[in-house]
mmCIF file of C-alpha atoms in Angstrom:
data_model
loop_
_atom_site.group_PDB
_atom_site.id
_atom_site.type_symbol
_atom_site.label_atom_id
_atom_site.label_comp_id
_atom_site.label_asym_id
_atom_site.label_seq_id
_atom_site.Cartn_x
_atom_site.Cartn_y
_atom_site.Cartn_z
ATOM 1 C CA MET A 1 217.226 -87.688 -75.160
ATOM 2 C CA THR A 2 216.606 -86.826 -71.523
ATOM 3 C CA LEU A 3 215.819 -88.309 -68.128
ATOM 4 C CA THR A 4 213.674 -86.052 -65.932
ATOM 5 C CA VAL A 5 212.920 -86.938 -62.316
ATOM 6 C CA CYS A 6 209.922 -85.418 -60.531
ATOM 7 C CA VAL A 7 210.165 -85.230 -56.740
ATOM 8 C CA GLY A 8 208.259 -83.665 -53.879
ATOM 9 C CA ALA A 9 206.674 -84.405 -50.535
ATOM 10 C CA SER A 10 203.706 -86.740 -50.223
ATOM 11 C CA GLY A 11 200.573 -84.925 -51.391
ATOM 12 C CA SER A 12 202.524 -82.280 -53.313
ATOM 13 C CA GLY A 13 201.023 -83.240 -56.665
ATOM 14 C CA LYS A 14 203.671 -85.412 -58.313
ATOM 15 C CA THR A 15 201.168 -87.826 -59.861
ATOM 16 C CA THR A 16 198.937 -84.900 -60.847
ATOM 17 C CA PHE A 17 201.913 -83.448 -62.733
ATOM 18 C CA LEU A 18 202.334 -86.734 -64.616
ATOM 19 C CA ASN A 19 198.605 -86.880 -65.347
ATOM 20 C CA ASP A 20 198.793 -83.413 -66.886
ATOM 21 C CA VAL A 21 201.823 -84.409 -68.968
ATOM 22 C CA TYR A 22 199.784 -87.367 -70.208
ATOM 23 C CA LYS A 23 196.919 -85.049 -71.158
ATOM 24 C CA SER A 24 199.260 -82.653 -72.962
ATOM 25 C CA HIS A 25 201.560 -84.980 -74.891
ATOM 26 C CA LYS A 26 201.731 -88.264 -76.724
ATOM 27 C CA CYS A 27 203.356 -90.591 -74.244
ATOM 28 C CA THR A 28 203.563 -94.111 -72.876
ATOM 29 C CA TYR A 29 202.199 -93.732 -69.330
ATOM 30 C CA ILE A 30 202.626 -96.470 -66.735
ATOM 31 C CA ARG A 31 200.660 -95.555 -63.634
ATOM 32 C CA GLN A 32 201.636 -96.448 -60.095
ATOM 33 C CA TYR A 33 198.890 -99.046 -59.705
ATOM 34 C CA HIS A 34 199.504 -100.812 -63.000
ATOM 35 C CA ASN A 35 200.136 -104.490 -62.452
ATOM 36 C CA LEU A 36 199.757 -107.887 -64.079
ATOM 37 C CA ARG A 37 197.223 -110.536 -63.175
ATOM 38 C CA PRO A 38 198.740 -112.327 -60.150
ATOM 39 C CA TYR A 39 198.122 -115.827 -61.507
ATOM 40 C CA ILE A 40 200.160 -115.295 -64.698
ATOM 41 C CA LYS A 41 203.284 -117.426 -65.014
ATOM 42 C CA VAL A 42 206.145 -114.996 -65.605
ATOM 43 C CA SER A 43 207.729 -117.340 -68.140
ATOM 44 C CA ALA A 44 204.461 -117.345 -70.154
ATOM 45 C CA ILE A 45 204.459 -113.598 -70.896
ATOM 46 C CA PRO A 46 204.861 -113.347 -74.692
ATOM 47 C CA ASN A 47 207.766 -111.472 -76.233
ATOM 48 C CA PHE A 48 209.452 -111.150 -72.853
ATOM 49 C CA ASP A 49 212.698 -112.682 -71.638
ATOM 50 C CA PRO A 50 212.567 -113.073 -67.834
ATOM 51 C CA ARG A 51 216.220 -114.128 -67.787
ATOM 52 C CA LYS A 52 217.055 -110.434 -68.055
ATOM 53 C CA LEU A 53 215.533 -109.807 -64.617
ATOM 54 C CA PRO A 54 218.272 -109.304 -62.005
ATOM 55 C CA TYR A 55 216.730 -111.824 -59.616
ATOM 56 C CA TRP A 56 215.711 -114.521 -62.110
ATOM 57 C CA ASP A 57 218.702 -116.757 -61.371
ATOM 58 C CA ILE A 58 217.168 -117.397 -57.937
ATOM 59 C CA TYR A 59 214.180 -119.134 -59.503
ATOM 60 C CA GLU A 60 216.364 -120.989 -61.980
ATOM 61 C CA ARG A 61 218.467 -122.401 -59.126
ATOM 62 C CA GLU A 62 215.297 -123.407 -57.274
ATOM 63 C CA ASN A 63 213.821 -124.964 -60.451
ATOM 64 C CA LYS A 64 210.866 -122.565 -60.278
ATOM 65 C CA ALA A 65 211.551 -120.582 -63.457
ATOM 66 C CA ASN A 66 208.717 -122.281 -65.329
ATOM 67 C CA SER A 67 206.215 -122.169 -62.482
ATOM 68 C CA ILE A 68 206.674 -118.905 -60.546
ATOM 69 C CA ILE A 69 203.680 -116.596 -60.947
ATOM 70 C CA VAL A 70 203.451 -112.810 -60.742
ATOM 71 C CA GLY A 71 201.709 -112.974 -57.374
ATOM 72 C CA GLY A 72 199.571 -110.449 -55.549
ATOM 73 C CA THR A 73 195.895 -110.063 -54.720
ATOM 74 C CA ILE A 74 192.855 -110.189 -56.996
ATOM 75 C CA ALA A 75 189.209 -110.172 -55.925
ATOM 76 C CA GLY A 76 190.303 -110.513 -52.296
ATOM 77 C CA GLN A 77 192.399 -113.597 -52.962
ATOM 78 C CA PHE A 78 196.155 -113.500 -52.325
ATOM 79 C CA MET A 79 198.394 -115.550 -54.582
ATOM 80 C CA ALA A 80 201.990 -116.168 -53.532
ATOM 81 C CA GLY A 81 204.559 -115.374 -56.181
ATOM 82 C CA LEU A 82 206.987 -112.532 -56.773
ATOM 83 C CA SER A 83 207.467 -109.971 -54.025
ATOM 84 C CA GLY A 84 206.132 -106.436 -54.448
ATOM 85 C CA GLY A 85 209.552 -105.074 -55.385
ATOM 86 C CA GLN A 86 210.125 -107.925 -57.837
ATOM 87 C CA ARG A 87 206.787 -107.165 -59.500
ATOM 88 C CA LYS A 88 207.827 -103.520 -59.931
ATOM 89 C CA LEU A 89 211.061 -104.618 -61.594
ATOM 90 C CA LEU A 90 209.121 -107.061 -63.770
ATOM 91 C CA ILE A 91 206.905 -104.273 -65.122
ATOM 92 C CA PHE A 92 209.903 -101.966 -65.589
ATOM 93 C CA GLU A 93 211.826 -104.652 -67.489
ATOM 94 C CA LEU A 94 208.741 -105.434 -69.582
ATOM 95 C CA ILE A 95 208.554 -101.765 -70.559
ATOM 96 C CA PHE A 96 212.271 -101.769 -71.337
ATOM 97 C CA GLN A 97 212.044 -104.795 -73.610
ATOM 98 C CA ARG A 98 208.833 -103.724 -75.360
ATOM 99 C CA THR A 99 210.085 -100.204 -76.120
ATOM 100 C CA ALA A 100 213.646 -101.198 -77.068
ATOM 101 C CA PRO A 101 212.912 -101.635 -80.813
ATOM 102 C CA GLN A 102 211.432 -98.126 -81.041
ATOM 103 C CA SER A 103 212.768 -94.604 -80.582
ATOM 104 C CA ASP A 104 211.651 -91.073 -79.712
ATOM 105 C CA LEU A 105 209.014 -92.104 -77.190
ATOM 106 C CA LEU A 106 208.094 -90.107 -74.106
ATOM 107 C CA ILE A 107 207.908 -92.743 -71.356
ATOM 108 C CA VAL A 108 206.181 -91.576 -68.168
ATOM 109 C CA LEU A 109 206.571 -93.734 -65.064
ATOM 110 C CA ASP A 110 204.803 -93.186 -61.735
ATOM 111 C CA GLU A 111 206.724 -94.690 -58.796
ATOM 112 C CA PRO A 112 208.307 -97.471 -60.887
ATOM 113 C CA PHE A 113 210.722 -98.493 -58.120
ATOM 114 C CA ALA A 114 208.501 -98.422 -55.023
ATOM 115 C CA GLY A 115 209.567 -101.244 -52.723
ATOM 116 C CA VAL A 116 212.675 -102.072 -54.774
ATOM 117 C CA THR A 117 215.701 -102.652 -52.541
ATOM 118 C CA ASP A 118 219.085 -100.955 -52.895
ATOM 119 C CA ASP A 119 220.530 -104.215 -54.241
ATOM 120 C CA PHE A 120 218.879 -103.527 -57.587
ATOM 121 C CA VAL A 121 219.898 -99.870 -57.982
ATOM 122 C CA PRO A 122 222.758 -100.753 -60.401
ATOM 123 C CA PHE A 123 220.261 -102.638 -62.584
ATOM 124 C CA ILE A 124 217.852 -99.676 -62.501
ATOM 125 C CA THR A 125 220.499 -97.118 -63.429
ATOM 126 C CA ASP A 126 221.884 -99.285 -66.247
ATOM 127 C CA ARG A 127 218.415 -99.743 -67.734
ATOM 128 C CA LEU A 128 217.529 -96.048 -67.472
ATOM 129 C CA ASN A 129 220.792 -95.073 -69.138
ATOM 130 C CA GLU A 130 220.029 -97.456 -71.990
ATOM 131 C CA MET A 131 216.465 -96.192 -72.338
ATOM 132 C CA ARG A 132 217.389 -92.519 -72.453
ATOM 133 C CA LYS A 133 219.670 -93.107 -75.404
ATOM 134 C CA LYS A 134 216.512 -93.532 -77.506
ATOM 135 C CA HIS A 135 213.637 -92.122 -75.454
ATOM 136 C CA ASN A 136 212.680 -89.224 -73.223
ATOM 137 C CA ILE A 137 211.842 -90.458 -69.721
ATOM 138 C CA LEU A 138 209.878 -88.705 -67.008
ATOM 139 C CA LEU A 139 209.465 -90.487 -63.702
ATOM 140 C CA VAL A 140 208.139 -89.778 -60.233
ATOM 141 C CA THR A 141 209.971 -91.331 -57.338
ATOM 142 C CA ASN A 142 210.039 -91.462 -53.551
ATOM 143 C CA ASP A 143 212.647 -94.220 -53.622
ATOM 144 C CA HIS A 144 216.369 -93.972 -54.400
ATOM 145 C CA VAL A 145 215.845 -90.222 -54.827
ATOM 146 C CA ASP A 146 219.484 -89.150 -54.480
ATOM 147 C CA THR A 147 220.732 -91.692 -57.012
ATOM 148 C CA LEU A 148 218.068 -90.828 -59.571
ATOM 149 C CA LYS A 149 218.480 -87.062 -59.128
ATOM 150 C CA LYS A 150 222.230 -87.414 -59.588
ATOM 151 C CA MET A 151 221.850 -89.227 -62.912
ATOM 152 C CA ALA A 152 218.932 -87.123 -64.185
ATOM 153 C CA ASP A 153 219.302 -84.413 -66.792
ATOM 154 C CA ASN A 154 216.606 -82.406 -65.023
ATOM 155 C CA THR A 155 214.856 -82.517 -61.659
ATOM 156 C CA VAL A 156 211.365 -81.063 -61.306
ATOM 157 C CA THR A 157 210.325 -80.357 -57.714
ATOM 158 C CA VAL A 158 206.616 -79.806 -57.047
ATOM 159 C CA SER A 159 205.112 -78.255 -53.934
ATOM 160 C CA ALA A 160 201.778 -78.569 -52.157
ATOM 161 C CA ILE A 161 201.977 -74.917 -51.104
ATOM 162 C CA ASP A 162 201.900 -73.378 -54.598
ATOM 163 C CA ARG A 163 200.818 -75.699 -57.382
ATOM 164 C CA THR A 164 201.105 -72.959 -60.009
ATOM 165 C CA LYS A 165 204.904 -73.029 -59.775
ATOM 166 C CA VAL A 166 207.600 -75.713 -59.838
ATOM 167 C CA LYS A 167 211.317 -75.772 -59.327
ATOM 168 C CA ILE A 168 213.439 -77.052 -62.218
ATOM 169 C CA ASN A 169 216.977 -77.901 -61.144
ATOM 170 C CA ASP A 170 218.106 -74.755 -59.259
ATOM 171 C CA ARG A 171 215.574 -72.427 -60.848
ATOM 172 C CA GLU A 172 212.740 -71.499 -58.493
ATOM 173 C CA GLY A 173 209.279 -70.242 -59.437
ATOM 174 C CA VAL A 174 208.960 -71.733 -62.914
ATOM 175 C CA ASP A 175 205.409 -71.506 -64.234
ATOM 176 C CA ARG A 176 203.886 -74.986 -63.997
ATOM 177 C CA ASN A 177 202.137 -74.733 -67.356
ATOM 178 C CA LEU A 178 205.426 -73.747 -68.984
ATOM 179 C CA ALA A 179 207.072 -76.776 -67.387
ATOM 180 C CA LEU A 180 204.346 -79.015 -68.790
ATOM 181 C CA ILE A 181 204.819 -77.586 -72.263
ATOM 182 C CA SER A 182 208.578 -78.102 -72.036
ATOM 183 C CA MET A 183 208.182 -81.862 -71.627
ATOM 184 C CA SER A 184 209.361 -83.360 -74.908
ATOM 185 C CA ILE A 185 206.640 -84.645 -77.192
ATOM 186 C CA GLY A 186 207.095 -88.307 -78.033
ATOM 187 C CA ASP A 187 205.849 -90.568 -80.799
ATOM 188 C CA ASN A 188 203.025 -93.025 -80.236
ATOM 189 C CA TYR A 189 204.050 -96.439 -78.977
ATOM 190 C CA ALA A 190 203.250 -99.028 -81.619
ATOM 191 C CA TYR A 191 202.884 -102.730 -80.979
ATOM 192 C CA SER A 192 201.407 -105.263 -83.369
ATOM 193 C CA THR A 193 199.635 -108.174 -81.720
ATOM 194 C CA ASN A 194 200.020 -111.709 -83.011
ATOM 195 C CA ASN A 195 198.461 -115.089 -82.337
ATOM 196 C CA ASN A 196 200.665 -115.652 -79.279
ATOM 197 C CA ASP A 197 199.411 -112.398 -77.749
ATOM 198 C CA LEU A 198 195.786 -113.248 -78.447
ATOM 199 C CA LYS A 199 196.174 -116.730 -76.971
ATOM 200 C CA PHE A 200 197.888 -115.262 -73.912
ATOM 201 C CA PHE A 201 195.055 -112.744 -73.455
ATOM 202 C CA THR A 202 192.417 -115.470 -73.727
ATOM 203 C CA ASP A 203 194.255 -117.781 -71.315
ATOM 204 C CA VAL A 204 194.685 -114.973 -68.774
ATOM 205 C CA GLU A 205 191.280 -113.314 -68.895
ATOM 206 C CA PHE A 206 189.284 -116.539 -68.955
ATOM 207 C CA SER A 207 191.409 -118.351 -66.393
ATOM 208 C CA ALA A 208 189.551 -120.113 -63.595
ATOM 209 C CA ASN A 209 192.246 -118.832 -61.220
ATOM 210 C CA GLY A 210 190.917 -115.306 -61.156
ATOM 211 C CA GLY A 211 190.157 -114.036 -64.627
ATOM 212 C CA ILE A 212 186.780 -112.750 -65.768
ATOM 213 C CA PRO A 213 184.894 -115.841 -64.475
ATOM 214 C CA GLY A 214 186.602 -115.584 -61.085
ATOM 215 C CA ILE A 215 185.913 -111.873 -60.696
ATOM 216 C CA ALA A 216 182.318 -112.302 -61.782
ATOM 217 C CA GLY A 217 181.918 -114.998 -59.146
ATOM 218 C CA PHE A 218 183.453 -112.730 -56.513
#
């Protein structure tokens, strides 16, 4: 399986390239703005082991492992919890754990490591190397570019000047549509919900802390 990194200047069309891959292939697409409800306790996420997070020992030492929430802003209300970089790693690790039992997926990630410090680069590279043993991965990044390009099987460079062409590795002027077609087709991600998932959904979406009632009130 392969790891492909898509790079380019701001406004060059990196996310547009991912959107077109999503339209053209079966894939698991995690967009840049995807996040979890900020009031969710990390330890309450079903079928997820937060102890695998590279920073989780901090909260265990501070006796906050059972109380720390995702954090962030919802309906104009800020909730203190994980930092922005920690939230990115949380989503990445959640994807890793949820897709681990499956194989032959095309996993598309838009800026999965934005705001993640250099301290966690070894964790990122280890996880990506594990994932690409079973899945094809395509990711856009503006962070840790050199490290990710070095470990990638292919690097796609997009340009704002000519969006009909891309550069793949050292090959200039590759037809963009051909590049889109060349992205490996993956199987559909399959996940069977259970009672724990349904209870979690109900608790989250009907929470007084900012779920559907809170947003409606806002």
